[in-house]
Every structure is written in C-alpha cells, then in structure tokens.
The first five atom37 places (N, CA, C, CB, O) and aatype in JSON, in Angstrom:
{
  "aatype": [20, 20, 20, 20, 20, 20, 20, 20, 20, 20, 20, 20, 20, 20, 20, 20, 20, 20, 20, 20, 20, 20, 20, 20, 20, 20, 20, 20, 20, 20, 20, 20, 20, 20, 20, 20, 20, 20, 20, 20, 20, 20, 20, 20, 20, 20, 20, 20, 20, 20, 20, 20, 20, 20, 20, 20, 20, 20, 20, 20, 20, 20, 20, 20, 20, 20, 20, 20, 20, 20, 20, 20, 20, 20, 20, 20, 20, 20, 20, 20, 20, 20, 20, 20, 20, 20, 20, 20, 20, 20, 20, 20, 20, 20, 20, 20, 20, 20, 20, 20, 20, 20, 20, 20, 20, 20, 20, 20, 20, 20, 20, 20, 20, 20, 20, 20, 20, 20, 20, 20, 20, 20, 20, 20, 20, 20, 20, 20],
  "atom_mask": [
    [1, 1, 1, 1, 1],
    [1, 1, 1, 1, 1],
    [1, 1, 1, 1, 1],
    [1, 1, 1, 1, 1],
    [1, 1, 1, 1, 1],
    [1, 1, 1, 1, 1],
    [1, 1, 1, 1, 1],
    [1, 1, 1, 1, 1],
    [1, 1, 1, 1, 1],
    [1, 1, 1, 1, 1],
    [1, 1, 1, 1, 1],
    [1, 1, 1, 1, 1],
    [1, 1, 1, 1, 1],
    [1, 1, 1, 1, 1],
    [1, 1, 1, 1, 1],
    [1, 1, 1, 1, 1],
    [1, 1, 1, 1, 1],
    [1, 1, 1, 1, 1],
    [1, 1, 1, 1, 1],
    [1, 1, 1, 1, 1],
    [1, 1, 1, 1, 1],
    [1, 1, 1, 1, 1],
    [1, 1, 1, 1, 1],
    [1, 1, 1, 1, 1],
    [1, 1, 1, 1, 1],
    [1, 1, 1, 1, 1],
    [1, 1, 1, 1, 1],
    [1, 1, 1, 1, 1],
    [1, 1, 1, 1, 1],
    [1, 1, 1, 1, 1],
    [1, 1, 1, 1, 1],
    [1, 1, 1, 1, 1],
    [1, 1, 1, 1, 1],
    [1, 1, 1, 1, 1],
    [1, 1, 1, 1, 1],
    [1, 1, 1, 1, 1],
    [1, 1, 1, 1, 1],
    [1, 1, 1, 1, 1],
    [1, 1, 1, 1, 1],
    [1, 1, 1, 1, 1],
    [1, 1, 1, 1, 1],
    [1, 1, 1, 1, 1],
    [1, 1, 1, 1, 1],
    [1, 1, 1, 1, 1],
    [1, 1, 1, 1, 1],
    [1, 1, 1, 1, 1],
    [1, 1, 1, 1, 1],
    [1, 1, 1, 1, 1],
    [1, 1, 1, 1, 1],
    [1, 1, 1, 1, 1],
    [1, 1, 1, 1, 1],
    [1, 1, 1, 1, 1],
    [1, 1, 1, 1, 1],
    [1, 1, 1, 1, 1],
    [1, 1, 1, 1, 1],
    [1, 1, 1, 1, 1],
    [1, 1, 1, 1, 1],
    [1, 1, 1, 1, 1],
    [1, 1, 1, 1, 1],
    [1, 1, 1, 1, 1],
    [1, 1, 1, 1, 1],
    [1, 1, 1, 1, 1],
    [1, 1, 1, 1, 1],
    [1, 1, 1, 1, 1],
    [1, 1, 1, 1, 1],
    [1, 1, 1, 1, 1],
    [1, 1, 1, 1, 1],
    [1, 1, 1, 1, 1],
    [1, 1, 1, 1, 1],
    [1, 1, 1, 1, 1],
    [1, 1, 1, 1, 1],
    [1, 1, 1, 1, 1],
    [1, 1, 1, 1, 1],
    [1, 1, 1, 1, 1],
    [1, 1, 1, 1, 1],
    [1, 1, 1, 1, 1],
    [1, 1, 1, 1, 1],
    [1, 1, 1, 1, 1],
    [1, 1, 1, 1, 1],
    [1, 1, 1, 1, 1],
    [1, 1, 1, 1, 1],
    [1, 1, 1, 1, 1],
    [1, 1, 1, 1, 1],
    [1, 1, 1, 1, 1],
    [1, 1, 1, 1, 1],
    [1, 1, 1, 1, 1],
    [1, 1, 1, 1, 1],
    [1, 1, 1, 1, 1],
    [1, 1, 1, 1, 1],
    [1, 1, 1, 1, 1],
    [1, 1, 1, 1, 1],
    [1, 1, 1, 1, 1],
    [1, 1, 1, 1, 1],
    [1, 1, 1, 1, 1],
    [1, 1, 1, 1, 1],
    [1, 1, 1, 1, 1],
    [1, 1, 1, 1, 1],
    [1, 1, 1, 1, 1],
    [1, 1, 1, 1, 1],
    [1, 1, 1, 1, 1],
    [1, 1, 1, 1, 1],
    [1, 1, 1, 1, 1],
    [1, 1, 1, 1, 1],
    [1, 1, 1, 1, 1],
    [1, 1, 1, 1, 1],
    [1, 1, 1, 1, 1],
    [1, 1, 1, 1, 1],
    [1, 1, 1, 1, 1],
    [1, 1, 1, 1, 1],
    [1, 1, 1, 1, 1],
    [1, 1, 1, 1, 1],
    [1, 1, 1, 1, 1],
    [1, 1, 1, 1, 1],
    [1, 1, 1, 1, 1],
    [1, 1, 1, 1, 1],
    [1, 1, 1, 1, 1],
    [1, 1, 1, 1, 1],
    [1, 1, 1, 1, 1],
    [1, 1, 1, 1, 1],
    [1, 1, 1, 1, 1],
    [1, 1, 1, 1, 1],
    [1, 1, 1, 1, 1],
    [1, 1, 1, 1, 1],
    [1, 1, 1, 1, 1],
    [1, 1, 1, 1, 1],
    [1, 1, 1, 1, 1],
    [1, 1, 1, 1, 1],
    [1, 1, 1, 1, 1]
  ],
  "atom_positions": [
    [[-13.59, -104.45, -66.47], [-12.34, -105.11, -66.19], [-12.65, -106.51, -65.64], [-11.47, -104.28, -65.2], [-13.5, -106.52, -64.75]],
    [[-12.08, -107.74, -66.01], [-12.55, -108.84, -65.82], [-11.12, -109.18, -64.83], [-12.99, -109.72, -67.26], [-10.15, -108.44, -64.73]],
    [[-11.36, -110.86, -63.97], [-10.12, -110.82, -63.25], [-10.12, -112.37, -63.27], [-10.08, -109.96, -61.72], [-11.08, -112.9, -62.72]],
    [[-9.56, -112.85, -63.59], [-9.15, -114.04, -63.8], [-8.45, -114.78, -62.9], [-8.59, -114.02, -64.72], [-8.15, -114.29, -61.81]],
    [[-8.16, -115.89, -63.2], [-7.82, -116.55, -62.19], [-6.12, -116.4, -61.49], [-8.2, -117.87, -62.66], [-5.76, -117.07, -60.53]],
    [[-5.47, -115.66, -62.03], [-4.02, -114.96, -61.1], [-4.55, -114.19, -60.18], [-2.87, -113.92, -61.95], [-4.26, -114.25, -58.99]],
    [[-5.67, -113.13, -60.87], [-6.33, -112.11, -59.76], [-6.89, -112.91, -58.37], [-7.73, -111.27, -60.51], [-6.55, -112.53, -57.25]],
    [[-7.58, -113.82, -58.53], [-8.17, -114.59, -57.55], [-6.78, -114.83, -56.51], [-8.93, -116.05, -58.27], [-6.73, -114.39, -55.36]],
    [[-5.77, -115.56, -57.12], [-4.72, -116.53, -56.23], [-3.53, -114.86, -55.55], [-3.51, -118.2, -57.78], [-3.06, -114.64, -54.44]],
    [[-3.48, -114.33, -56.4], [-3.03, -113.33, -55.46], [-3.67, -112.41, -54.48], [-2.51, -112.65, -56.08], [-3.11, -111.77, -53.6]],
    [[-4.79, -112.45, -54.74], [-5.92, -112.05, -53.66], [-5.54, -112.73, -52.28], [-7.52, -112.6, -54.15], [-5.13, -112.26, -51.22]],
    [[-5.92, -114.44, -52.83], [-5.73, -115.0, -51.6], [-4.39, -114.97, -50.99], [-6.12, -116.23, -51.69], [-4.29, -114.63, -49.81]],
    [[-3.36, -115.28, -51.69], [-1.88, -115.02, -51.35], [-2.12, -113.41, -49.9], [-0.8, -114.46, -53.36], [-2.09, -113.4, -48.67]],
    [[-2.28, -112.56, -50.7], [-2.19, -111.52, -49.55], [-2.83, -111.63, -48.43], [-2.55, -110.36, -49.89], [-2.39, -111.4, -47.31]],
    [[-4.4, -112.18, -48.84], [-5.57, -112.49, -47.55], [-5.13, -113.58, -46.72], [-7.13, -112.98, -48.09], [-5.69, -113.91, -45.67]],
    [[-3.85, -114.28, -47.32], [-3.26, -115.25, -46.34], [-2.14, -114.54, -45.54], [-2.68, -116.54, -47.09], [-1.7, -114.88, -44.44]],
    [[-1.79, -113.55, -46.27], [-0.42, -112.93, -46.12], [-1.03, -112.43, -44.63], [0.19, -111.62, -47.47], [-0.65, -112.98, -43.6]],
    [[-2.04, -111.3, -44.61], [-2.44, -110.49, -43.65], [-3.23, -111.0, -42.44], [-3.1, -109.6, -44.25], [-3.8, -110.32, -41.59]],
    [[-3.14, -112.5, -42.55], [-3.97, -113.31, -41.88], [-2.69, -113.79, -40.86], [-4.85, -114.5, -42.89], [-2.67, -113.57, -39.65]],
    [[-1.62, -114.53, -41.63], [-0.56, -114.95, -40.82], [0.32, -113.69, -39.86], [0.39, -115.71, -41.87], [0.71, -113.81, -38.69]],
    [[0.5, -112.38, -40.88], [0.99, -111.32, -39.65], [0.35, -111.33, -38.8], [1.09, -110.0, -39.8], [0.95, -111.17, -37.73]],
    [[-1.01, -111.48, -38.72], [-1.73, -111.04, -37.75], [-1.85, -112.04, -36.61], [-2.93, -110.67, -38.26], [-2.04, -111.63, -35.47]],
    [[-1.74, -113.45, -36.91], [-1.74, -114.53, -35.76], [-0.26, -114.19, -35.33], [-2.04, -116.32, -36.28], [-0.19, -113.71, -34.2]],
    [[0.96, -114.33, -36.0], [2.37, -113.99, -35.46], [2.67, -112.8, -34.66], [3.23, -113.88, -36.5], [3.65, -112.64, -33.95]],
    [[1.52, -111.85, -34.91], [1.67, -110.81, -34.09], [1.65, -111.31, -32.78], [0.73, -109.84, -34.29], [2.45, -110.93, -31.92]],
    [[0.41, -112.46, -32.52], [0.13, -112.72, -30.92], [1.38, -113.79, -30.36], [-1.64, -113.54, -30.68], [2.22, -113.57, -29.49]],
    [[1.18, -115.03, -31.21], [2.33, -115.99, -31.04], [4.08, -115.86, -31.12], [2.01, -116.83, -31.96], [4.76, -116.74, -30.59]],
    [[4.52, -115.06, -31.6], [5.31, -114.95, -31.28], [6.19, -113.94, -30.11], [5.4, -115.06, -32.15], [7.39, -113.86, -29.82]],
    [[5.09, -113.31, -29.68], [5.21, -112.09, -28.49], [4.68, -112.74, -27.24], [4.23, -110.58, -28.81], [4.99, -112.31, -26.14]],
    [[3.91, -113.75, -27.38], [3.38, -114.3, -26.37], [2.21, -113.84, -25.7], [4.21, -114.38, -25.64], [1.85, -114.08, -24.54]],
    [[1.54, -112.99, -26.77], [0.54, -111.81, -26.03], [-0.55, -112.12, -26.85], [0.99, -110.03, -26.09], [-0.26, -112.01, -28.04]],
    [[-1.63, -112.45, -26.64], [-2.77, -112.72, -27.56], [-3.86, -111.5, -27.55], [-3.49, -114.14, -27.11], [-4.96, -111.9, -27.93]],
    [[-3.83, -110.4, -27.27], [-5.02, -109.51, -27.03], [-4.7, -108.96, -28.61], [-4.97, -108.25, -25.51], [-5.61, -108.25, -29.04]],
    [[-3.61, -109.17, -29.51], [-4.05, -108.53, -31.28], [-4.37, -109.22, -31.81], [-3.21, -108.0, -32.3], [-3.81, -109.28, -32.91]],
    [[-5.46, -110.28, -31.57], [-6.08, -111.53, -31.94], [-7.35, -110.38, -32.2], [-6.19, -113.03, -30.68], [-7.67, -110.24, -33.38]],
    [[-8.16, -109.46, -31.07], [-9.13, -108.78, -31.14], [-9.01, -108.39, -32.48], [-9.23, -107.83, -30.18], [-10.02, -108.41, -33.19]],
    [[-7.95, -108.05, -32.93], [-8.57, -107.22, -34.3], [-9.07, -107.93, -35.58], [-7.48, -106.3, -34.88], [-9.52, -107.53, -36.65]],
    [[-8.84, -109.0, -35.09], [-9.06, -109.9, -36.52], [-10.9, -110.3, -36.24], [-7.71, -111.77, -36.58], [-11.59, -111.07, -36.91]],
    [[-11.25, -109.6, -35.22], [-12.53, -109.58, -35.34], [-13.09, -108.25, -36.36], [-13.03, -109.55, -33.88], [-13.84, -108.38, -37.33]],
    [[-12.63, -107.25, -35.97], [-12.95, -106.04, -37.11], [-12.91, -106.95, -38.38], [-11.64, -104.59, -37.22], [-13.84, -106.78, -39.17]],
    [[-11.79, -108.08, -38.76], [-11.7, -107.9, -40.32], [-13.18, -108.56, -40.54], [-10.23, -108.81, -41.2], [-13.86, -108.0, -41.41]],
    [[-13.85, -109.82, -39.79], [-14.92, -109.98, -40.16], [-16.02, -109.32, -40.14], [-15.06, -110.68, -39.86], [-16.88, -109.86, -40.83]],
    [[-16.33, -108.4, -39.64], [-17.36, -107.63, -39.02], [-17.07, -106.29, -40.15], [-17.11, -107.34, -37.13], [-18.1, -105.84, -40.63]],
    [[-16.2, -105.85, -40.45], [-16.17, -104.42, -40.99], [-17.02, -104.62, -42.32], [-14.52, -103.78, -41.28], [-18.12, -104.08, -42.38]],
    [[-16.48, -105.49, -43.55], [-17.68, -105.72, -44.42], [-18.87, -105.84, -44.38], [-17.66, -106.41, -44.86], [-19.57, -105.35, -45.26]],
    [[-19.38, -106.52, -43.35], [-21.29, -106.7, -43.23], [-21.53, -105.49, -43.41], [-22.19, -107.24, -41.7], [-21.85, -105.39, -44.6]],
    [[-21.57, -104.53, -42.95], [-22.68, -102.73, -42.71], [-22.47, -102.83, -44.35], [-21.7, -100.61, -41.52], [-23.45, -103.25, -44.97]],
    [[-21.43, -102.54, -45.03], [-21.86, -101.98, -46.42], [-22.48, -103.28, -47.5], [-20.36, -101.21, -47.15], [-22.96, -103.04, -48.61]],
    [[-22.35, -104.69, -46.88], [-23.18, -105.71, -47.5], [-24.88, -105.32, -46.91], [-22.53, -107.4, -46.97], [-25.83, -105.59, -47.65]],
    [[-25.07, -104.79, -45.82], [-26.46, -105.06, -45.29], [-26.93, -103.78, -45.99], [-26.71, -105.2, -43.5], [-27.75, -103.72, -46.9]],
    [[-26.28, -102.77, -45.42], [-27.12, -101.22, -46.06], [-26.85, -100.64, -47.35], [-26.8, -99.92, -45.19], [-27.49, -99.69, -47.81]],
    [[-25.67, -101.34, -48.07], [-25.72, -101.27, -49.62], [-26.58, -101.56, -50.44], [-24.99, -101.83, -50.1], [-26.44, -101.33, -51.64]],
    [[-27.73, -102.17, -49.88], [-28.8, -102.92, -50.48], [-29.84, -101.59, -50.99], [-29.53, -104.11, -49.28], [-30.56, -101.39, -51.97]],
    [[-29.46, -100.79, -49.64], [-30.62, -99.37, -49.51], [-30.16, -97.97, -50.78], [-30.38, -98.49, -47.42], [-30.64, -96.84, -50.83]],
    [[-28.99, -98.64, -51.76], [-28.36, -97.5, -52.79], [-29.33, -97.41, -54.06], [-26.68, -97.96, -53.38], [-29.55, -98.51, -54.56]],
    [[-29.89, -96.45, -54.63], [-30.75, -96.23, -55.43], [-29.63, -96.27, -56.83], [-31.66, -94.86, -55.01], [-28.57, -95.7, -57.1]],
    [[-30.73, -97.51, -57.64], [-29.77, -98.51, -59.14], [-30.24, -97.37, -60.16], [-30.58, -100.67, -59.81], [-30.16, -97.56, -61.37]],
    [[-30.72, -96.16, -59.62], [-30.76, -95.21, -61.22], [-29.24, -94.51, -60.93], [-32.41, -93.64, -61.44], [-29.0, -94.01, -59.83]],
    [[-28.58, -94.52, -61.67], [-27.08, -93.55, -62.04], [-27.74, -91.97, -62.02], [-26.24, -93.98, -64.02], [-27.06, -91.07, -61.52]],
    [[-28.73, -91.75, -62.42], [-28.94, -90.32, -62.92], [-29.54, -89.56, -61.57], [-30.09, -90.25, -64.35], [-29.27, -88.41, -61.21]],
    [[-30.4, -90.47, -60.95], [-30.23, -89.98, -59.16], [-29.42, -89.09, -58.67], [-29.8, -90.98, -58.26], [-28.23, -89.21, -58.95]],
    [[-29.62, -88.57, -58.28], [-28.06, -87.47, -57.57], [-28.46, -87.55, -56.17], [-27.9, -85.37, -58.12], [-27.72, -86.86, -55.47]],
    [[-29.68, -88.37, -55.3], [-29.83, -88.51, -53.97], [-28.86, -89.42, -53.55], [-31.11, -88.89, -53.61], [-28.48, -90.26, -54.37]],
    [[-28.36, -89.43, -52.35], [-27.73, -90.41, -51.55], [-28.68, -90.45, -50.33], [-26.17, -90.05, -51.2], [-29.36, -89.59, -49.77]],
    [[-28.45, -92.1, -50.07], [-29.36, -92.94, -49.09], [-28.74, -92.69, -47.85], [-29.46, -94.55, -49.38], [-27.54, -92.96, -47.9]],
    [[-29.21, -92.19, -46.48], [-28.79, -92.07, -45.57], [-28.69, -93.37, -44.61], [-29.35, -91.12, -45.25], [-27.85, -93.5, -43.73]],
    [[-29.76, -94.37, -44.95], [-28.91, -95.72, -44.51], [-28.04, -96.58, -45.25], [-29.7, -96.62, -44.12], [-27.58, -97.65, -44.84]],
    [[-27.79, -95.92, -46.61], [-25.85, -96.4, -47.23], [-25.33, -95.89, -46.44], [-24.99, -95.86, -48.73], [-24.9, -96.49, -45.45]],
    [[-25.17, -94.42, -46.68], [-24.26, -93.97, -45.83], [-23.75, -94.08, -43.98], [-24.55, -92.91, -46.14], [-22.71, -93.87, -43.35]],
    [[-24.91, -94.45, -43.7], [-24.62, -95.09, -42.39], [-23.66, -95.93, -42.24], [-25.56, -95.7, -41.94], [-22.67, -95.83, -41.52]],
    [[-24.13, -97.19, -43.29], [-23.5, -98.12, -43.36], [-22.15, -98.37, -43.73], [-24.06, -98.6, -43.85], [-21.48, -99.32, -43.33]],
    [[-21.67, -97.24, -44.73], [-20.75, -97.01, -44.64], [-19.39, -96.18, -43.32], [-21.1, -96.69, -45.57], [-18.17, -96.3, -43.17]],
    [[-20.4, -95.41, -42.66], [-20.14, -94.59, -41.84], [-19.7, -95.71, -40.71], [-21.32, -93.55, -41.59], [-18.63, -95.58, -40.09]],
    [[-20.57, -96.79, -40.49], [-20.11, -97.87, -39.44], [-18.82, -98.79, -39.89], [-21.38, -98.9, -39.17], [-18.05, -99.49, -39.24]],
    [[-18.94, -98.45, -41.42], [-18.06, -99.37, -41.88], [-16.62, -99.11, -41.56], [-18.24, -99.48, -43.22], [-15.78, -99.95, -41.23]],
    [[-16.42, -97.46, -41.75], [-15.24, -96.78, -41.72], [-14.53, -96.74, -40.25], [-15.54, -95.42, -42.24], [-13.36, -96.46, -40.01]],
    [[-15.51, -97.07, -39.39], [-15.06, -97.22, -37.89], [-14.7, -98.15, -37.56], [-15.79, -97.02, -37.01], [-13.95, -98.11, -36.58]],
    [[-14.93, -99.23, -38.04], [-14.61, -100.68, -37.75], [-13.26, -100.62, -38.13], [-15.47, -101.83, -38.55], [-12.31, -101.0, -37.44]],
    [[-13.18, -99.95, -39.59], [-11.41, -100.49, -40.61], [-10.55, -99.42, -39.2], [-11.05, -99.4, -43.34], [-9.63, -99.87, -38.52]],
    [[-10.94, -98.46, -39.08], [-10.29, -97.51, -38.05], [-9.83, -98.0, -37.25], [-10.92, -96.68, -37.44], [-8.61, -98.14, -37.14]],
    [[-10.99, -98.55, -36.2], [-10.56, -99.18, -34.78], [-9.69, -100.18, -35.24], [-11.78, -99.83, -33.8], [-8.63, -100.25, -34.62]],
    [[-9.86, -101.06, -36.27], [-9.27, -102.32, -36.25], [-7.5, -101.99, -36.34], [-9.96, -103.27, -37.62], [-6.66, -102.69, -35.78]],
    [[-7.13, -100.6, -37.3], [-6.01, -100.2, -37.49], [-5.14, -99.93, -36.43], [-6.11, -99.34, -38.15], [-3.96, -100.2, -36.21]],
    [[-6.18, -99.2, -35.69], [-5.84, -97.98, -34.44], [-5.76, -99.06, -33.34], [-7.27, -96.54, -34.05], [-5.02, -98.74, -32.41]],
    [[-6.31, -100.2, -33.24], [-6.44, -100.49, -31.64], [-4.74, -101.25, -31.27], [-8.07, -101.85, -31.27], [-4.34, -101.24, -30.11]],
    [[-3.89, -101.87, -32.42], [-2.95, -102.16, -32.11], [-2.03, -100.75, -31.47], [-2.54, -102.9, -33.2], [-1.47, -100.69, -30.38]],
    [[-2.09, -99.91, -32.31], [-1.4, -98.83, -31.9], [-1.34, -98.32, -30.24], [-1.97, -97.83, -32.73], [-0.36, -98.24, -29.5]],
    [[-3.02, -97.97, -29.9], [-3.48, -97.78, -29.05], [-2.59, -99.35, -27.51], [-5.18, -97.68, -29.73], [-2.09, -99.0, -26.45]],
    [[-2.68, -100.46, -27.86], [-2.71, -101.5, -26.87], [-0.81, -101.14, -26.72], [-3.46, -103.39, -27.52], [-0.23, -101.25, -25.63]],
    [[-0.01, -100.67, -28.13], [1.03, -100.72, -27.79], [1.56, -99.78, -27.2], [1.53, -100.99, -28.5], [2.72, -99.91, -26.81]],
    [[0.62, -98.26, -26.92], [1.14, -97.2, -26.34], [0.62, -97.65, -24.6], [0.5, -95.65, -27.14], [1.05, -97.22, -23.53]],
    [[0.03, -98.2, -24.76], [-0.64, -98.52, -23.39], [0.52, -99.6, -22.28], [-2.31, -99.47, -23.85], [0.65, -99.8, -21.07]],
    [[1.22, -100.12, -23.71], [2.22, -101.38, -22.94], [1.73, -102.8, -22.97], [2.38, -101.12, -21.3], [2.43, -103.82, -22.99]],
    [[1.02, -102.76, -22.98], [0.14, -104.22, -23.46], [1.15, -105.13, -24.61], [-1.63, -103.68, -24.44], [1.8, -106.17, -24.72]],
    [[0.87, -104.29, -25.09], [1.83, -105.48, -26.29], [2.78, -104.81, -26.41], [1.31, -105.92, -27.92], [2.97, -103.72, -25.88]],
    [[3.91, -105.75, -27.55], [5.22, -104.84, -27.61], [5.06, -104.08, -29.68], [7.11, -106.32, -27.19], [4.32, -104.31, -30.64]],
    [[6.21, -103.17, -29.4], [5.99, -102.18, -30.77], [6.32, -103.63, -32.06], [7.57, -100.41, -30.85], [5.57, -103.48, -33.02]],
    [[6.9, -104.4, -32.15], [7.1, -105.11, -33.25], [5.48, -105.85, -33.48], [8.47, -106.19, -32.98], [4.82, -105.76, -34.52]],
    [[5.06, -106.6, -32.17], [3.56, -107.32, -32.41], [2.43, -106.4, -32.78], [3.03, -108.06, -31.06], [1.31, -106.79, -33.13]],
    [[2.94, -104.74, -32.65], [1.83, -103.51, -33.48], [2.13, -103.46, -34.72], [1.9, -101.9, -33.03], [1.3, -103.64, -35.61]],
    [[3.47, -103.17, -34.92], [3.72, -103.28, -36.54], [3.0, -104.23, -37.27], [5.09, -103.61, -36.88], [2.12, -103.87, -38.05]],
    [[3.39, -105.78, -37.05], [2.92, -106.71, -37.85], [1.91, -106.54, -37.53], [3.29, -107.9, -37.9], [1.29, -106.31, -38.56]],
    [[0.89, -106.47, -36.28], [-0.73, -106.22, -36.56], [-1.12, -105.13, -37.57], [-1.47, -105.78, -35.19], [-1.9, -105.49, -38.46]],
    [[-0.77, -104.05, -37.57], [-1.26, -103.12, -38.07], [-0.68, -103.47, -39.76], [-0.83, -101.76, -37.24], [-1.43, -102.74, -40.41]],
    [[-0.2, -103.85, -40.29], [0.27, -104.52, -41.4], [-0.42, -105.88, -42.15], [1.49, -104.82, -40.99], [-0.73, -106.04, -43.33]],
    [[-0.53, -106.83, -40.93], [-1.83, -107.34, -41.67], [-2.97, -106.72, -41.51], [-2.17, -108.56, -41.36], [-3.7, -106.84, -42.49]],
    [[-3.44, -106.03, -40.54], [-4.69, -105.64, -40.81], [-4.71, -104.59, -42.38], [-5.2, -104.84, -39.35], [-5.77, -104.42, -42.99]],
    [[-3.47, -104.0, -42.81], [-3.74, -103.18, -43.67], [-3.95, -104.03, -45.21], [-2.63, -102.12, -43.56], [-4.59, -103.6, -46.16]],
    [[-3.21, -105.37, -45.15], [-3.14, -106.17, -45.89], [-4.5, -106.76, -46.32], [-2.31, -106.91, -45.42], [-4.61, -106.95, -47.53]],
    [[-5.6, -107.09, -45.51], [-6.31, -108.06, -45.05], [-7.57, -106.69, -45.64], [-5.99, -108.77, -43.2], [-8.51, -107.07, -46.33]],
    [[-7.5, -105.78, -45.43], [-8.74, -104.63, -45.49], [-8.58, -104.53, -46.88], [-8.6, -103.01, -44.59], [-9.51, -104.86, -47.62]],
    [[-7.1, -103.95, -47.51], [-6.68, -103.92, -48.81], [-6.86, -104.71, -49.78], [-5.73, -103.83, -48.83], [-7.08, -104.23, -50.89]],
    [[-6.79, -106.77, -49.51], [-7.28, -107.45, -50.77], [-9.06, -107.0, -50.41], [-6.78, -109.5, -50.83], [-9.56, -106.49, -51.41]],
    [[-10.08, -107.1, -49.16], [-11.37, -106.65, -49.55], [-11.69, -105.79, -50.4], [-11.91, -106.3, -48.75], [-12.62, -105.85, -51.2]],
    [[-10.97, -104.99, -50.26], [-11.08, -103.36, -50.88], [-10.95, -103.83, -52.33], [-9.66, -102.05, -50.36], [-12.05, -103.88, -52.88]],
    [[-9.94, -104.19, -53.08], [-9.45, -104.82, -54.13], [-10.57, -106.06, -55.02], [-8.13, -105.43, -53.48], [-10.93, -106.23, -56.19]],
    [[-10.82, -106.78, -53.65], [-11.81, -108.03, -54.59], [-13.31, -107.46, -54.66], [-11.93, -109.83, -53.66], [-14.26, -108.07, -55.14]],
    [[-13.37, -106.0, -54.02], [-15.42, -105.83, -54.14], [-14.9, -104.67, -55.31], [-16.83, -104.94, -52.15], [-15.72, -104.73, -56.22]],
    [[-14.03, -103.82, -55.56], [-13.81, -103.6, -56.73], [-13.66, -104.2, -58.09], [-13.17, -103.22, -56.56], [-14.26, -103.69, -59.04]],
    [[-12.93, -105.23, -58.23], [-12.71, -105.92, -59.23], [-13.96, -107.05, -59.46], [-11.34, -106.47, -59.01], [-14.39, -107.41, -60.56]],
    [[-14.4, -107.48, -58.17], [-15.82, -108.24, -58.86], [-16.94, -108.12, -58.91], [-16.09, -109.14, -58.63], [-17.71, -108.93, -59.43]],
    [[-17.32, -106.76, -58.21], [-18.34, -105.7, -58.58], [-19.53, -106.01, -60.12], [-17.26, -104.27, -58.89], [-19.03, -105.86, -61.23]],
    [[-20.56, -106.29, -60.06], [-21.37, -106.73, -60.84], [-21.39, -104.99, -62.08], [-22.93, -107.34, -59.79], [-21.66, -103.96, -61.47]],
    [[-21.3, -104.94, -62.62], [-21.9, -103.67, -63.43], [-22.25, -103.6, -65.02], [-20.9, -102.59, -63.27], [-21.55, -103.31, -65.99]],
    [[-23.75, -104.04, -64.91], [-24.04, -104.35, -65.68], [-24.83, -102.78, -66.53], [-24.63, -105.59, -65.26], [-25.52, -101.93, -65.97]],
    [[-24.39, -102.83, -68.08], [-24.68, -101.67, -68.68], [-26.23, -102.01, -69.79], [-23.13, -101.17, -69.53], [-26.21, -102.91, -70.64]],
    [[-27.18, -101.31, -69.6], [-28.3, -101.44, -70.61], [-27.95, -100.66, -71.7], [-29.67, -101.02, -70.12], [-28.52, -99.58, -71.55]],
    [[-27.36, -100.67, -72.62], [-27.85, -99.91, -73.71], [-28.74, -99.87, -75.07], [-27.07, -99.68, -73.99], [-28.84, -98.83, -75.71]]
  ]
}
C-alpha cells in the first residue's frame, strides 16, 4: 500500500490536531501540569525504534526477541501513562474534567497518526 501525498497532509492535519488539544488543555484552564504528557508523545516511540532493531528479518523464524519485546513492553507503558495520567491528575483535582478530556483526546489523536504513519510507511520489501 503506497501513501501519497493526501496521506502525508492528513497525517499532519491530525498530528497538529492532537498537538493543539493538548496545549489548550493547559491554556485555557490555566493549569499547565497536562503539558507532562506531551512528553510521553516523544519518548513512547524511541523503545520500539531502539529495540526493533533486535527483530529477526527471516519471516519463517517463529522465535521472538525478548529485547523487541521489551521494547515494546516499555513502549506500551509510556502510550498508557501518557493516556491515564490526565485521568489520574483529574481525579486527584489538579486539573479540571474538560482540560482531561481534551488531553486525553489529543493524546489519543497524536499516538493514533504514529500508529498510522509506521504502518503505512513501513519498508517491506519482498524477494522473490
């Protein structure tokens, strides 16, 4: 599946989309601590860029690498916390329930075009 250049601009459209909920979450509540999560969004990709490296390129393999899977395993905690911690700051009182919504909305936005662009531009190249 190839992705052309609409795929690209709506990518970014959303990665802008989930970028701006997520600053409006703080600025317009007056509360800046759901700024933290927009650290997960950078940080959650590296583990499966660093330990994806460790995935064995034969298909017919049926082993899995226990430092992929790590890496993935760190990966899945990061998208977690990053989801969960608005929730968490708004049960606590910290912030208010509208600045969780829109956090937790861009963050779902913002995880979702990654998810979307390492699928679609995924190298997979076939020998036959």
């Amino acid at each position: 599946m190839t992705a052309g250049v609409k795929t690209i601009v709506a990518l970014s459209v959303c990665l802008a989309a989930g970028f701006l909920l997520s600053i409006l979450s703080c600025a317009l509540y007056g509360n800046w601590w759901p700024l933290v999560v927009v650290f997960t969004y950078a940080v959650a990709p590296l583990p499966n860029a660093v330990f994806g490296r460790f995935v064995s390129s034969d298909p017919l393999a049926d082993v899995s690498s226990s430092v992929a899977d790590f890496g993935r395993f760190v990966t899945a905690i990061l998208v977690v916390s990053g989801l969960g911690l608005p929730v968490v700051l708004a049960h606590a009182g910290i912030i208010t329930h509208p600045a969780m919504t829109m956090s937790v909305l861009g963050g779902a936005l913002v995880y979702g075009t990654i998810i979307v662009y390492s699928s679609l531009f995924r190298s997979q190249s076939h020998d036959f």
